[in-house]
Amino acid sequence: MGRDAVDLVLEQWARARPDLDASPMGVLGRLSRVARIAERELKALFSEFGLERGEFDVLATLRRAGADGGMTAGDLARSSMVTSGAVTNRLDRLVAKGHVTRDVDPANRRSVIVALTPAGRDLIDRAVVAHLENERRILAALDRDQRDGLAATLRTLLLSLGDEAGDEAGGEAGGEPDVAGGEARGAAAPADPGAEARDEARAAGRS
């Protein structure tokens, strides 16, 4: 079996500080590197469909929710597990591209209803097929048993860190978890150009 970059780091720490148990770096360091490499590959795929990663997550959240009548901006923020400011920025772009509509809820004018357009639905249906094929390619070095075992191990770790499922499933697989905004914030928060970048930076820092 070959050596990876983390092996070199561990060997250097073993020489510099033999009194330390650096083995946790072997896990978290590799998780971080895998996440960065996977993110690069995922972004390349999404760009083929004219989408940013966050835009894909919004479209996929709407599609998997099966909400033909749409979702409130607050529910969308909670389901995609990003801040309301990031959702607002993503929605601005998706509305401009004609992939979603965003209208005041006639039943509650404090809420905004977001729904897929026919073009947006067609796009996400095509993109998610390619996305899953891309993820299978990224994981091709693992057989099915290894993938299932790794998923179970990571689930155990996430649950131990308090990342439990609520009423809404957060984000797409391999998504970018963050603190979800409340419904009022999701409906009314002004666009913050830096919000999405800060969300993604925090997500990368936790990888």
PDB file of C-alpha atoms in Angstrom:
ATOM      1  CA  MET A   1       0.000   0.000   0.000  1.00  0.00           C
ATOM      2  CA  GLY A   2       1.315   3.433  -0.915  1.00  0.00           C
ATOM      3  CA  ARG A   3       1.950   6.357   1.391  1.00  0.00           C
ATOM      4  CA  ASP A   4      -0.210   9.446   1.243  1.00  0.00           C
ATOM      5  CA  ALA A   5       0.527  13.018   2.325  1.00  0.00           C
ATOM      6  CA  VAL A   6      -0.884  12.389   5.796  1.00  0.00           C
ATOM      7  CA  ASP A   7       1.563   9.529   6.337  1.00  0.00           C
ATOM      8  CA  LEU A   8       4.396  12.015   5.824  1.00  0.00           C
ATOM      9  CA  VAL A   9       2.881  14.428   8.350  1.00  0.00           C
ATOM     10  CA  LEU A  10       2.523  11.655  10.928  1.00  0.00           C
ATOM     11  CA  GLU A  11       6.098  10.515  10.388  1.00  0.00           C
ATOM     12  CA  GLN A  12       7.376  14.064  10.851  1.00  0.00           C
ATOM     13  CA  TRP A  13       5.447  14.468  14.113  1.00  0.00           C
ATOM     14  CA  ALA A  14       6.729  11.096  15.314  1.00  0.00           C
ATOM     15  CA  ARG A  15      10.286  12.344  14.852  1.00  0.00           C
ATOM     16  CA  ALA A  16       9.699  15.875  16.182  1.00  0.00           C
ATOM     17  CA  ARG A  17       7.468  14.928  19.138  1.00  0.00           C
ATOM     18  CA  PRO A  18       7.642  11.180  19.817  1.00  0.00           C
ATOM     19  CA  ASP A  19       5.849  11.799  23.100  1.00  0.00           C
ATOM     20  CA  LEU A  20       2.621  12.746  21.244  1.00  0.00           C
ATOM     21  CA  ASP A  21      -0.057  10.415  19.895  1.00  0.00           C
ATOM     22  CA  ALA A  22      -0.767  12.066  16.548  1.00  0.00           C
ATOM     23  CA  SER A  23      -3.077   9.298  15.324  1.00  0.00           C
ATOM     24  CA  PRO A  24      -6.211  11.542  15.334  1.00  0.00           C
ATOM     25  CA  MET A  25      -4.533  13.492  12.527  1.00  0.00           C
ATOM     26  CA  GLY A  26      -4.563  10.296  10.505  1.00  0.00           C
ATOM     27  CA  VAL A  27      -8.354  10.378  10.529  1.00  0.00           C
ATOM     28  CA  LEU A  28      -9.227  14.059  10.483  1.00  0.00           C
ATOM     29  CA  GLY A  29      -6.381  15.015   8.175  1.00  0.00           C
ATOM     30  CA  ARG A  30      -7.547  12.465   5.612  1.00  0.00           C
ATOM     31  CA  LEU A  31     -11.173  13.521   5.989  1.00  0.00           C
ATOM     32  CA  SER A  32     -10.129  17.099   5.296  1.00  0.00           C
ATOM     33  CA  ARG A  33      -8.079  16.185   2.232  1.00  0.00           C
ATOM     34  CA  VAL A  34     -10.794  13.923   0.820  1.00  0.00           C
ATOM     35  CA  ALA A  35     -13.358  16.702   1.334  1.00  0.00           C
ATOM     36  CA  ARG A  36     -11.211  19.231  -0.537  1.00  0.00           C
ATOM     37  CA  ILE A  37     -10.550  16.883  -3.445  1.00  0.00           C
ATOM     38  CA  ALA A  38     -14.199  15.819  -3.642  1.00  0.00           C
ATOM     39  CA  GLU A  39     -15.350  19.437  -3.517  1.00  0.00           C
ATOM     40  CA  ARG A  40     -13.129  20.282  -6.476  1.00  0.00           C
ATOM     41  CA  GLU A  41     -14.558  17.380  -8.483  1.00  0.00           C
ATOM     42  CA  LEU A  42     -18.146  18.232  -7.555  1.00  0.00           C
ATOM     43  CA  LYS A  43     -17.736  21.892  -8.489  1.00  0.00           C
ATOM     44  CA  ALA A  44     -16.382  20.899 -11.889  1.00  0.00           C
ATOM     45  CA  LEU A  45     -19.459  18.751 -12.528  1.00  0.00           C
ATOM     46  CA  PHE A  46     -21.923  21.432 -11.404  1.00  0.00           C
ATOM     47  CA  SER A  47     -20.268  23.995 -13.659  1.00  0.00           C
ATOM     48  CA  GLU A  48     -21.140  21.811 -16.642  1.00  0.00           C
ATOM     49  CA  PHE A  49     -24.781  22.562 -15.825  1.00  0.00           C
ATOM     50  CA  GLY A  50     -24.142  26.268 -15.285  1.00  0.00           C
ATOM     51  CA  LEU A  51     -24.535  25.932 -11.518  1.00  0.00           C
ATOM     52  CA  GLU A  52     -22.556  26.804  -8.422  1.00  0.00           C
ATOM     53  CA  ARG A  53     -22.454  24.234  -5.625  1.00  0.00           C
ATOM     54  CA  GLY A  54     -24.894  26.196  -3.469  1.00  0.00           C
ATOM     55  CA  GLU A  55     -27.321  26.635  -6.361  1.00  0.00           C
ATOM     56  CA  PHE A  56     -27.356  22.886  -6.928  1.00  0.00           C
ATOM     57  CA  ASP A  57     -28.112  22.352  -3.233  1.00  0.00           C
ATOM     58  CA  VAL A  58     -31.126  24.688  -3.400  1.00  0.00           C
ATOM     59  CA  LEU A  59     -32.545  23.051  -6.522  1.00  0.00           C
ATOM     60  CA  ALA A  60     -31.939  19.573  -5.107  1.00  0.00           C
ATOM     61  CA  THR A  61     -33.575  20.501  -1.795  1.00  0.00           C
ATOM     62  CA  LEU A  62     -36.695  21.714  -3.592  1.00  0.00           C
ATOM     63  CA  ARG A  63     -36.769  18.627  -5.810  1.00  0.00           C
ATOM     64  CA  ARG A  64     -36.266  16.002  -3.099  1.00  0.00           C
ATOM     65  CA  ALA A  65     -38.815  17.694  -0.847  1.00  0.00           C
ATOM     66  CA  GLY A  66     -41.429  16.929  -3.501  1.00  0.00           C
ATOM     67  CA  ALA A  67     -43.152  20.216  -2.697  1.00  0.00           C
ATOM     68  CA  ASP A  68     -44.942  21.058  -5.952  1.00  0.00           C
ATOM     69  CA  GLY A  69     -46.300  24.209  -4.359  1.00  0.00           C
ATOM     70  CA  GLY A  70     -42.841  25.257  -3.241  1.00  0.00           C
ATOM     71  CA  MET A  71     -41.273  25.877   0.159  1.00  0.00           C
ATOM     72  CA  THR A  72     -40.975  28.940   2.317  1.00  0.00           C
ATOM     73  CA  ALA A  73     -37.559  30.553   2.276  1.00  0.00           C
ATOM     74  CA  GLY A  74     -37.222  29.688   5.968  1.00  0.00           C
ATOM     75  CA  ASP A  75     -38.016  26.008   5.400  1.00  0.00           C
ATOM     76  CA  LEU A  76     -35.552  26.003   2.528  1.00  0.00           C
ATOM     77  CA  ALA A  77     -32.843  27.455   4.777  1.00  0.00           C
ATOM     78  CA  ARG A  78     -33.503  24.822   7.444  1.00  0.00           C
ATOM     79  CA  SER A  79     -33.619  21.945   4.959  1.00  0.00           C
ATOM     80  CA  SER A  80     -30.447  22.976   3.167  1.00  0.00           C
ATOM     81  CA  MET A  81     -28.744  23.807   6.501  1.00  0.00           C
ATOM     82  CA  VAL A  82     -27.192  27.118   5.508  1.00  0.00           C
ATOM     83  CA  THR A  83     -27.776  30.635   6.770  1.00  0.00           C
ATOM     84  CA  SER A  84     -30.688  32.655   5.445  1.00  0.00           C
ATOM     85  CA  GLY A  85     -28.262  35.179   3.955  1.00  0.00           C
ATOM     86  CA  ALA A  86     -26.613  32.469   1.854  1.00  0.00           C
ATOM     87  CA  VAL A  87     -30.019  31.173   0.721  1.00  0.00           C
ATOM     88  CA  THR A  88     -31.023  34.712  -0.296  1.00  0.00           C
ATOM     89  CA  ASN A  89     -27.913  35.076  -2.444  1.00  0.00           C
ATOM     90  CA  ARG A  90     -28.456  31.711  -4.086  1.00  0.00           C
ATOM     91  CA  LEU A  91     -32.096  32.466  -4.768  1.00  0.00           C
ATOM     92  CA  ASP A  92     -31.192  35.787  -6.376  1.00  0.00           C
ATOM     93  CA  ARG A  93     -29.005  33.946  -8.864  1.00  0.00           C
ATOM     94  CA  LEU A  94     -31.474  31.124  -9.497  1.00  0.00           C
ATOM     95  CA  VAL A  95     -34.352  33.526 -10.077  1.00  0.00           C
ATOM     96  CA  ALA A  96     -32.199  35.466 -12.552  1.00  0.00           C
ATOM     97  CA  LYS A  97     -31.437  32.223 -14.392  1.00  0.00           C
ATOM     98  CA  GLY A  98     -35.107  31.264 -14.545  1.00  0.00           C
ATOM     99  CA  HIS A  99     -34.721  28.123 -12.419  1.00  0.00           C
ATOM    100  CA  VAL A 100     -36.940  29.141  -9.479  1.00  0.00           C
ATOM    101  CA  THR A 101     -39.699  31.578  -8.665  1.00  0.00           C
ATOM    102  CA  ARG A 102     -39.887  33.551  -5.427  1.00  0.00           C
ATOM    103  CA  ASP A 103     -43.258  35.015  -4.439  1.00  0.00           C
ATOM    104  CA  VAL A 104     -44.900  36.374  -1.320  1.00  0.00           C
ATOM    105  CA  ASP A 105     -47.023  33.715   0.373  1.00  0.00           C
ATOM    106  CA  PRO A 106     -50.667  34.859  -0.016  1.00  0.00           C
ATOM    107  CA  ALA A 107     -51.528  33.076   3.238  1.00  0.00           C
ATOM    108  CA  ASN A 108     -48.757  34.819   5.209  1.00  0.00           C
ATOM    109  CA  ARG A 109     -47.233  37.911   3.662  1.00  0.00           C
ATOM    110  CA  ARG A 110     -44.240  37.671   5.996  1.00  0.00           C
ATOM    111  CA  SER A 111     -43.169  34.501   4.188  1.00  0.00           C
ATOM    112  CA  VAL A 112     -41.729  33.961   0.728  1.00  0.00           C
ATOM    113  CA  ILE A 113     -42.586  30.871  -1.314  1.00  0.00           C
ATOM    114  CA  VAL A 114     -39.827  29.434  -3.493  1.00  0.00           C
ATOM    115  CA  ALA A 115     -40.688  26.933  -6.233  1.00  0.00           C
ATOM    116  CA  LEU A 116     -38.966  25.253  -9.153  1.00  0.00           C
ATOM    117  CA  THR A 117     -39.828  26.443 -12.625  1.00  0.00           C
ATOM    118  CA  PRO A 118     -40.313  23.750 -15.304  1.00  0.00           C
ATOM    119  CA  ALA A 119     -36.837  24.623 -16.592  1.00  0.00           C
ATOM    120  CA  GLY A 120     -35.389  24.346 -13.072  1.00  0.00           C
ATOM    121  CA  ARG A 121     -37.039  20.978 -12.499  1.00  0.00           C
ATOM    122  CA  ASP A 122     -35.690  19.652 -15.790  1.00  0.00           C
ATOM    123  CA  LEU A 123     -32.212  20.947 -14.949  1.00  0.00           C
ATOM    124  CA  ILE A 124     -32.017  19.371 -11.501  1.00  0.00           C
ATOM    125  CA  ASP A 125     -33.388  16.065 -12.788  1.00  0.00           C
ATOM    126  CA  ARG A 126     -30.529  15.926 -15.292  1.00  0.00           C
ATOM    127  CA  ALA A 127     -27.892  17.300 -12.935  1.00  0.00           C
ATOM    128  CA  VAL A 128     -28.609  14.901 -10.065  1.00  0.00           C
ATOM    129  CA  VAL A 129     -28.123  11.877 -12.337  1.00  0.00           C
ATOM    130  CA  ALA A 130     -24.712  13.187 -13.405  1.00  0.00           C
ATOM    131  CA  HIS A 131     -23.935  14.132  -9.767  1.00  0.00           C
ATOM    132  CA  LEU A 132     -24.512  10.591  -8.526  1.00  0.00           C
ATOM    133  CA  GLU A 133     -22.381   9.159 -11.320  1.00  0.00           C
ATOM    134  CA  ASN A 134     -19.648  11.628 -10.395  1.00  0.00           C
ATOM    135  CA  GLU A 135     -19.824  10.609  -6.732  1.00  0.00           C
ATOM    136  CA  ARG A 136     -19.605   6.942  -7.719  1.00  0.00           C
ATOM    137  CA  ARG A 137     -16.513   7.770  -9.758  1.00  0.00           C
ATOM    138  CA  ILE A 138     -14.923   9.573  -6.800  1.00  0.00           C
ATOM    139  CA  LEU A 139     -15.560   6.509  -4.585  1.00  0.00           C
ATOM    140  CA  ALA A 140     -14.558   3.966  -7.237  1.00  0.00           C
ATOM    141  CA  ALA A 141     -11.558   2.729  -5.213  1.00  0.00           C
ATOM    142  CA  LEU A 142     -13.976   1.375  -2.563  1.00  0.00           C
ATOM    143  CA  ASP A 143     -16.218  -1.642  -3.087  1.00  0.00           C
ATOM    144  CA  ARG A 144     -19.811  -1.612  -1.847  1.00  0.00           C
ATOM    145  CA  ASP A 145     -18.980  -3.169   1.522  1.00  0.00           C
ATOM    146  CA  GLN A 146     -16.205  -0.643   2.106  1.00  0.00           C
ATOM    147  CA  ARG A 147     -18.481   2.246   1.184  1.00  0.00           C
ATOM    148  CA  ASP A 148     -21.231   0.990   3.492  1.00  0.00           C
ATOM    149  CA  GLY A 149     -18.736   0.444   6.310  1.00  0.00           C
ATOM    150  CA  LEU A 150     -17.256   3.907   5.872  1.00  0.00           C
ATOM    151  CA  ALA A 151     -20.721   5.491   5.803  1.00  0.00           C
ATOM    152  CA  ALA A 152     -21.653   3.680   9.020  1.00  0.00           C
ATOM    153  CA  THR A 153     -18.436   4.752  10.732  1.00  0.00           C
ATOM    154  CA  LEU A 154     -18.922   8.382   9.705  1.00  0.00           C
ATOM    155  CA  ARG A 155     -22.554   8.255  10.877  1.00  0.00           C
ATOM    156  CA  THR A 156     -21.389   7.082  14.295  1.00  0.00           C
ATOM    157  CA  LEU A 157     -18.880   9.942  14.442  1.00  0.00           C
ATOM    158  CA  LEU A 158     -21.432  12.554  13.325  1.00  0.00           C
ATOM    159  CA  LEU A 159     -24.006  11.380  15.862  1.00  0.00           C
ATOM    160  CA  SER A 160     -21.388  11.542  18.605  1.00  0.00           C
ATOM    161  CA  LEU A 161     -20.792  15.180  17.636  1.00  0.00           C
ATOM    162  CA  GLY A 162     -24.493  16.020  17.896  1.00  0.00           C
ATOM    163  CA  ASP A 163     -25.277  16.042  14.169  1.00  0.00           C
ATOM    164  CA  GLU A 164     -28.656  14.327  14.388  1.00  0.00           C
ATOM    165  CA  ALA A 165     -31.446  14.475  11.825  1.00  0.00           C
ATOM    166  CA  GLY A 166     -34.310  16.809  12.659  1.00  0.00           C
ATOM    167  CA  ASP A 167     -37.605  17.140  10.830  1.00  0.00           C
ATOM    168  CA  GLU A 168     -35.728  18.276   7.725  1.00  0.00           C
ATOM    169  CA  ALA A 169     -32.804  16.398   6.214  1.00  0.00           C
ATOM    170  CA  GLY A 170     -29.958  18.887   6.018  1.00  0.00           C
ATOM    171  CA  GLY A 171     -28.242  19.527   2.711  1.00  0.00           C
ATOM    172  CA  GLU A 172     -27.304  17.183  -0.064  1.00  0.00           C
ATOM    173  CA  ALA A 173     -24.904  14.345   0.503  1.00  0.00           C
ATOM    174  CA  GLY A 174     -21.519  15.951   0.818  1.00  0.00           C
ATOM    175  CA  GLY A 175     -23.197  19.300   1.317  1.00  0.00           C
ATOM    176  CA  GLU A 176     -22.094  22.243   3.393  1.00  0.00           C
ATOM    177  CA  PRO A 177     -23.752  22.213   6.830  1.00  0.00           C
ATOM    178  CA  ASP A 178     -24.105  25.424   8.756  1.00  0.00           C
ATOM    179  CA  VAL A 179     -26.420  27.118  11.218  1.00  0.00           C
ATOM    180  CA  ALA A 180     -29.884  27.342   9.687  1.00  0.00           C
ATOM    181  CA  GLY A 181     -31.754  30.617   9.811  1.00  0.00           C
ATOM    182  CA  GLY A 182     -35.293  30.923  11.155  1.00  0.00           C
ATOM    183  CA  GLU A 183     -38.250  31.374   8.820  1.00  0.00           C
ATOM    184  CA  ALA A 184     -38.613  35.098   9.403  1.00  0.00           C
ATOM    185  CA  ARG A 185     -34.931  35.631   8.720  1.00  0.00           C
ATOM    186  CA  GLY A 186     -35.087  33.426   5.643  1.00  0.00           C
ATOM    187  CA  ALA A 187     -37.984  35.435   4.240  1.00  0.00           C
ATOM    188  CA  ALA A 188     -36.815  38.912   4.975  1.00  0.00           C
ATOM    189  CA  ALA A 189     -33.036  39.000   5.411  1.00  0.00           C
ATOM    190  CA  PRO A 190     -31.274  41.330   2.974  1.00  0.00           C
ATOM    191  CA  ALA A 191     -28.731  39.837   0.618  1.00  0.00           C
ATOM    192  CA  ASP A 192     -25.247  39.713   2.072  1.00  0.00           C
ATOM    193  CA  PRO A 193     -22.662  39.238  -0.709  1.00  0.00           C
ATOM    194  CA  GLY A 194     -20.180  37.706   1.720  1.00  0.00           C
ATOM    195  CA  ALA A 195     -22.564  35.344   3.504  1.00  0.00           C
ATOM    196  CA  GLU A 196     -22.125  32.371   1.208  1.00  0.00           C
ATOM    197  CA  ALA A 197     -18.352  32.681   1.163  1.00  0.00           C
ATOM    198  CA  ARG A 198     -18.324  32.774   4.973  1.00  0.00           C
ATOM    199  CA  ASP A 199     -20.611  29.719   5.104  1.00  0.00           C
ATOM    200  CA  GLU A 200     -18.343  27.764   2.808  1.00  0.00           C
ATOM    201  CA  ALA A 201     -15.212  28.859   4.667  1.00  0.00           C
ATOM    202  CA  ARG A 202     -16.703  27.680   7.959  1.00  0.00           C
ATOM    203  CA  ALA A 203     -17.748  24.368   6.356  1.00  0.00           C
ATOM    204  CA  ALA A 204     -14.231  23.857   4.986  1.00  0.00           C
ATOM    205  CA  GLY A 205     -12.777  24.644   8.399  1.00  0.00           C
ATOM    206  CA  ARG A 206     -14.865  21.880   9.945  1.00  0.00           C
ATOM    207  CA  SER A 207     -13.861  19.310   7.297  1.00  0.00           C
TER     208      SER A 207
END
